[in-house]
Amino acid sequence: LHPLLASDATERQKARALALILHWHRGGRDVALPPFVPLLDDEHGYLQKMTLSILARGVPYETDLALRLVELLKERPTGDLMGPGAALARMGAEGVAHLVALDGSEELKERIAAFHGLGRAAAADLKPHLSLLATRIGDVEEDMRVRIAAILALRTMHGDCLSCLDALRQTLTEDSYDLVNPTLGVLKQMGQRAAPAVPDLLRWLDETDPRLVDRTAQTLGAIRARPDLVLPALEAVILRRGSDDAARAMAAYGSPAFEYAARILSEGDEYARYSILWTFANLGEKAAPIVPELIVLIDGEDPDISSRAIGTLGFIGPKAAAAVPILMKRLSYGETMLRAKDAART
């Protein structure tokens, strides 16, 4: 196939040959790869696109190829996952160095594309350049698109980016949803290492956008730090609008959360109660501390809440034995078969 790709064959013939190579390469076969530089010069663009698809999966570093990719990135600076930036990033430390060098470019689009490319690098290749990412993320004078691309690049570190935490916290103090959304994802990956950011995250639980509030709750549940601050804030969210994400975050804190869950079951509306019942049922016997509140709900006026409470008792199992008398009483009243089965599980 290599001579065919280097010949005057039609674009369609070359495309079929390249498609075979791409298929074998994706399948993990040890394929002899062709010279890529001529294929990147394809004036029609189709062969170039297929070639970039192969390069984005990772090929050994070659100076001529890397320089051509840099030229191509300058010609078409995009954040395409199959673009030249991604191809450079997958060439290892040497390819990443070319992208880092573009940080000094006077062309904003090139810098944006370079940082997007860094997001495709291996963690080991990106780690030496975390200080650069932190500088760009925390620079309030920097273009927003560069800062967002730098934050997104941190996802490849899978949370191992503690040196960037102060810069990420800086974004939480700014009124920018565009910055906060990717920051939440990185902090969630960091888990308990992001504990210092908890006070900065709490303000975003008061936002009017429910999706942003839920994402913030997910992040706090992954961090699992400062229950004295987080649990009252999550309780307020659940009481205000009901939130399965906030309830799951609360449950992630374990035993300190039961006091707040019990209060929500006693004082909350149907939406707040549903959030707690659905979530804490998944804890099984660990949810035993809220059995007294569940027993009260069984005799409540809302039949749906009562049925859900019975189901939650079933998931708790033998540790909910205190509910047996009330359940037997409900069965004697001629409950439906479904709810009788729920009670029998307990």
XYZ file of C-alpha atoms in Angstrom:
346
model
C 0.000 0.000 0.000
C 2.868 2.389 0.624
C 3.905 2.668 -3.072
C 0.263 3.288 -3.950
C 0.046 6.171 -1.470
C 3.217 7.693 -2.958
C 2.051 7.268 -6.561
C -0.207 9.304 -8.856
C -3.176 7.128 -7.923
C -6.576 8.752 -7.600
C -7.686 10.242 -4.320
C -10.257 7.472 -3.973
C -7.635 4.748 -4.363
C -5.352 6.388 -1.848
C -8.264 6.850 0.552
C -9.092 3.127 0.394
C -5.458 2.218 1.053
C -5.265 4.640 3.959
C -8.562 3.332 5.337
C -7.076 -0.177 5.487
C -4.016 1.095 7.338
C -6.256 3.051 9.737
C -8.408 -0.048 10.337
C -5.377 -2.210 11.136
C -3.820 0.493 13.296
C -7.027 0.906 15.332
C -7.146 -2.843 15.775
C -3.803 -2.747 17.554
C -1.806 -4.452 14.818
C 1.873 -3.703 14.375
C 1.482 -1.894 11.054
C 4.313 -0.360 9.048
C 3.102 3.224 8.817
C 3.619 5.220 5.601
C 5.386 8.601 5.288
C 2.755 10.976 6.596
C 4.080 14.377 5.530
C 3.002 14.052 1.846
C -0.462 12.903 2.927
C -0.855 15.988 5.120
C -0.337 18.121 2.006
C -3.498 16.716 0.392
C -5.189 19.688 -1.267
C -8.642 18.090 -1.071
C -8.454 17.620 2.694
C -9.957 14.132 2.884
C -6.667 12.259 2.999
C -5.343 14.836 5.426
C -8.283 14.196 7.743
C -7.757 10.421 7.629
C -4.042 10.862 8.260
C -4.726 13.034 11.310
C -7.050 10.295 12.603
C -4.119 7.876 12.569
C -1.726 10.405 14.109
C -4.180 11.239 16.904
C -3.901 7.635 18.079
C -0.172 8.079 18.589
C 2.861 7.483 16.372
C 6.601 7.757 17.113
C 8.047 11.266 17.061
C 9.622 12.460 13.829
C 11.017 15.967 13.530
C 9.812 16.597 9.957
C 6.343 15.321 10.784
C 6.131 17.400 13.961
C 7.200 20.569 12.154
C 4.591 19.927 9.449
C 1.930 19.476 12.098
C 2.943 22.792 13.681
C 2.584 24.466 10.282
C -0.781 22.809 9.809
C -1.951 23.951 13.224
C -1.054 27.508 12.285
C -2.939 27.136 9.000
C -6.057 25.700 10.650
C -5.993 26.457 14.370
C -8.910 24.457 15.788
C -9.598 22.441 18.909
C -10.584 19.396 16.851
C -9.855 16.152 18.744
C -8.453 14.757 15.516
C -6.594 17.947 14.642
C -2.867 18.662 14.411
C -2.677 19.702 18.071
C -3.980 16.328 19.197
C -1.560 14.574 16.831
C 1.402 16.469 18.310
C 0.273 15.707 21.859
C 0.160 11.981 21.117
C 3.762 11.996 19.862
C 5.099 12.089 23.422
C 7.181 14.637 25.306
C 8.800 16.006 22.134
C 5.419 16.670 20.516
C 4.099 18.291 23.694
C 7.142 20.588 23.709
C 6.090 21.947 20.292
C 2.625 22.766 21.655
C 4.063 24.460 24.741
C 6.284 26.574 22.494
C 3.149 27.921 20.799
C 2.126 29.565 24.079
C 4.400 32.418 22.989
C 2.560 32.878 19.684
C 1.076 36.276 18.898
C -1.875 34.546 17.220
C -4.604 33.886 19.787
C -6.171 31.069 17.745
C -2.876 29.199 17.674
C -2.537 29.417 21.448
C -6.104 28.207 21.976
C -5.521 25.264 19.623
C -2.233 24.438 21.328
C -3.857 24.237 24.772
C -6.687 22.135 23.378
C -4.022 19.830 21.963
C -2.363 19.519 25.372
C -5.590 17.974 26.620
C -4.794 14.918 24.492
C -1.330 14.416 25.959
C -0.410 11.590 28.292
C -0.299 12.585 31.969
C 3.424 11.890 32.224
C 4.155 14.170 29.257
C 1.940 16.979 30.537
C 3.072 16.951 34.183
C 6.303 18.958 33.614
C 4.173 21.789 32.194
C 1.568 22.104 34.961
C 3.069 25.393 36.091
C 2.330 26.867 32.670
C -1.267 25.656 32.829
C -1.653 27.081 36.340
C -0.327 30.439 35.177
C -2.754 30.615 32.275
C -5.744 29.444 34.330
C -5.163 31.962 37.112
C -4.424 34.941 34.871
C -7.584 37.068 34.903
C -6.179 39.165 32.055
C -5.795 36.114 29.807
C -8.317 35.408 27.056
C -11.196 33.327 28.411
C -10.845 30.687 25.686
C -7.204 30.065 26.561
C -8.063 29.688 30.240
C -10.880 27.240 29.491
C -8.637 25.183 27.190
C -5.966 25.075 29.915
C -8.502 23.855 32.492
C -9.782 21.186 30.122
C -6.214 20.038 29.523
C -5.947 19.173 33.234
C -8.515 16.404 32.842
C -5.808 14.193 31.398
C -4.064 14.315 34.796
C -6.960 12.442 36.476
C -6.729 14.596 39.576
C -2.942 14.589 39.947
C -2.601 18.360 39.589
C -2.443 19.730 43.133
C -0.032 22.456 42.013
C -2.877 23.968 39.967
C -5.388 24.082 42.838
C -4.865 27.760 43.706
C -5.441 28.728 40.072
C -8.603 26.628 39.935
C -9.857 28.246 43.128
C -9.322 31.614 41.482
C -11.837 30.706 38.764
C -14.456 29.933 41.433
C -14.269 33.507 42.706
C -15.152 34.904 39.285
C -18.687 35.221 37.950
C -18.166 33.048 34.900
C -20.156 29.886 34.248
C -17.825 29.119 31.335
C -14.862 28.887 33.698
C -16.648 27.204 36.593
C -18.093 24.274 34.631
C -14.742 22.781 33.535
C -13.219 23.637 36.922
C -15.876 21.553 38.672
C -14.918 18.548 36.562
C -11.229 18.817 37.461
C -11.921 19.326 41.181
C -14.194 16.287 41.131
C -11.311 14.231 39.738
C -9.018 15.530 42.482
C -11.307 14.265 45.238
C -10.135 14.970 48.779
C -7.006 16.678 47.474
C -9.308 19.559 46.521
C -10.534 20.038 50.115
C -9.181 23.633 50.371
C -11.574 24.604 47.558
C -14.717 23.649 49.519
C -15.455 27.190 50.840
C -15.118 28.533 47.285
C -17.509 25.900 45.942
C -20.304 26.584 48.412
C -21.299 29.888 46.805
C -22.236 28.028 43.612
C -24.905 26.049 45.475
C -26.907 29.289 45.651
C -27.073 29.746 41.869
C -30.373 29.725 39.999
C -29.166 27.325 37.301
C -30.150 23.866 38.622
C -27.604 22.085 36.410
C -24.760 24.140 37.844
C -26.008 23.536 41.383
C -26.183 19.790 40.745
C -22.668 19.710 39.270
C -21.371 21.601 42.301
C -23.079 19.099 44.591
C -21.482 16.211 42.670
C -18.075 17.808 43.129
C -18.586 18.303 46.866
C -19.671 14.670 47.157
C -16.454 13.561 45.460
C -14.289 15.753 47.717
C -15.988 14.648 50.965
C -14.411 17.281 53.185
C -15.633 19.901 55.672
C -18.989 18.253 56.559
C -19.622 21.100 59.013
C -19.906 23.464 56.044
C -21.105 21.208 53.263
C -23.950 19.245 54.874
C -25.995 22.298 55.959
C -25.543 23.775 52.479
C -26.672 20.543 50.792
C -29.644 20.356 53.157
C -30.675 23.848 52.076
C -30.476 22.844 48.394
C -32.610 19.738 48.913
C -35.218 21.623 50.971
C -35.312 24.408 48.388
C -35.911 22.351 45.259
C -35.197 18.676 45.810
C -32.027 17.347 44.213
C -30.931 13.751 43.738
C -27.365 14.933 43.136
C -27.323 16.893 46.395
C -28.804 13.885 48.221
C -26.131 11.577 46.774
C -23.447 14.057 47.810
C -24.910 14.130 51.309
C -24.944 10.323 51.495
C -21.269 10.229 50.467
C -20.387 11.817 53.832
C -21.642 8.757 55.718
C -22.788 8.886 59.342
C -22.595 12.705 59.773
C -25.232 13.018 57.044
C -28.026 11.092 58.771
C -28.967 13.944 61.087
C -29.608 16.160 58.062
C -31.398 13.418 56.111
C -33.715 12.776 59.045
C -34.583 16.461 59.288
C -35.375 16.635 55.579
C -37.689 13.617 55.883
C -39.474 15.352 58.769
C -39.668 18.893 57.407
C -39.196 18.754 53.639
C -41.805 18.761 50.875
C -42.490 15.752 48.651
C -39.608 16.580 46.265
C -37.077 16.866 49.083
C -38.308 13.631 50.649
C -38.157 11.776 47.361
C -34.538 12.819 46.890
C -33.581 11.399 50.277
C -35.664 8.234 49.977
C -34.344 7.276 46.549
C -30.742 7.963 47.479
C -30.563 6.543 50.983
C -32.344 3.342 49.925
C -29.182 2.541 47.970
C -27.173 2.635 51.205
C -28.923 -0.497 52.454
C -28.441 -1.269 56.141
C -26.170 1.768 56.519
C -29.328 3.922 56.368
C -30.693 2.380 59.589
C -30.400 5.702 61.530
C -33.315 7.181 59.552
C -35.734 4.298 60.297
C -37.738 6.345 62.869
C -38.460 9.027 60.275
C -39.409 6.386 57.706
C -41.912 4.855 60.131
C -43.565 8.263 60.544
C -43.826 8.643 56.758
C -45.620 5.299 56.393
C -48.682 6.758 58.113
C -48.417 10.051 56.263
C -51.052 11.548 53.972
C -49.072 11.122 50.748
C -49.480 7.517 49.519
C -46.539 7.784 47.119
C -44.186 8.937 49.868
C -45.549 6.222 52.137
C -44.901 3.561 49.487
C -41.392 4.846 48.872
C -40.685 4.824 52.607
C -41.814 1.182 52.788
C -39.497 0.358 49.900
C -36.579 2.070 51.617
C -37.216 0.033 54.767
C -37.029 -3.071 52.614
C -33.612 -2.076 51.343
C -32.404 -1.443 54.890
C -33.406 -4.989 55.819
C -33.256 -6.551 59.306
C -31.925 -3.374 60.889
C -35.348 -1.843 60.177
C -37.102 -4.413 62.404
C -38.658 -1.625 64.465
C -40.999 -1.007 61.526
C -42.506 -4.521 61.526
C -45.557 -3.681 63.733
C -46.632 -0.734 61.583
C -46.075 -2.749 58.416
C -48.210 -5.629 59.715
C -50.881 -3.117 60.592
C -50.827 -1.709 57.078
C -51.122 -5.206 55.626
C -54.193 -5.835 57.761
C -55.778 -2.756 56.181
C -55.699 -4.466 52.810
C -52.754 -2.725 51.164
C -52.110 -3.364 47.472
C -50.059 -6.418 46.569
C -47.095 -4.293 45.457
C -46.860 -2.467 48.756
C -47.442 -5.694 50.680
C -44.452 -7.220 48.905
C -42.378 -4.178 49.816
C -43.340 -4.636 53.444
C -42.598 -8.350 53.341
C -39.050 -7.638 52.203
C -38.442 -5.850 55.484
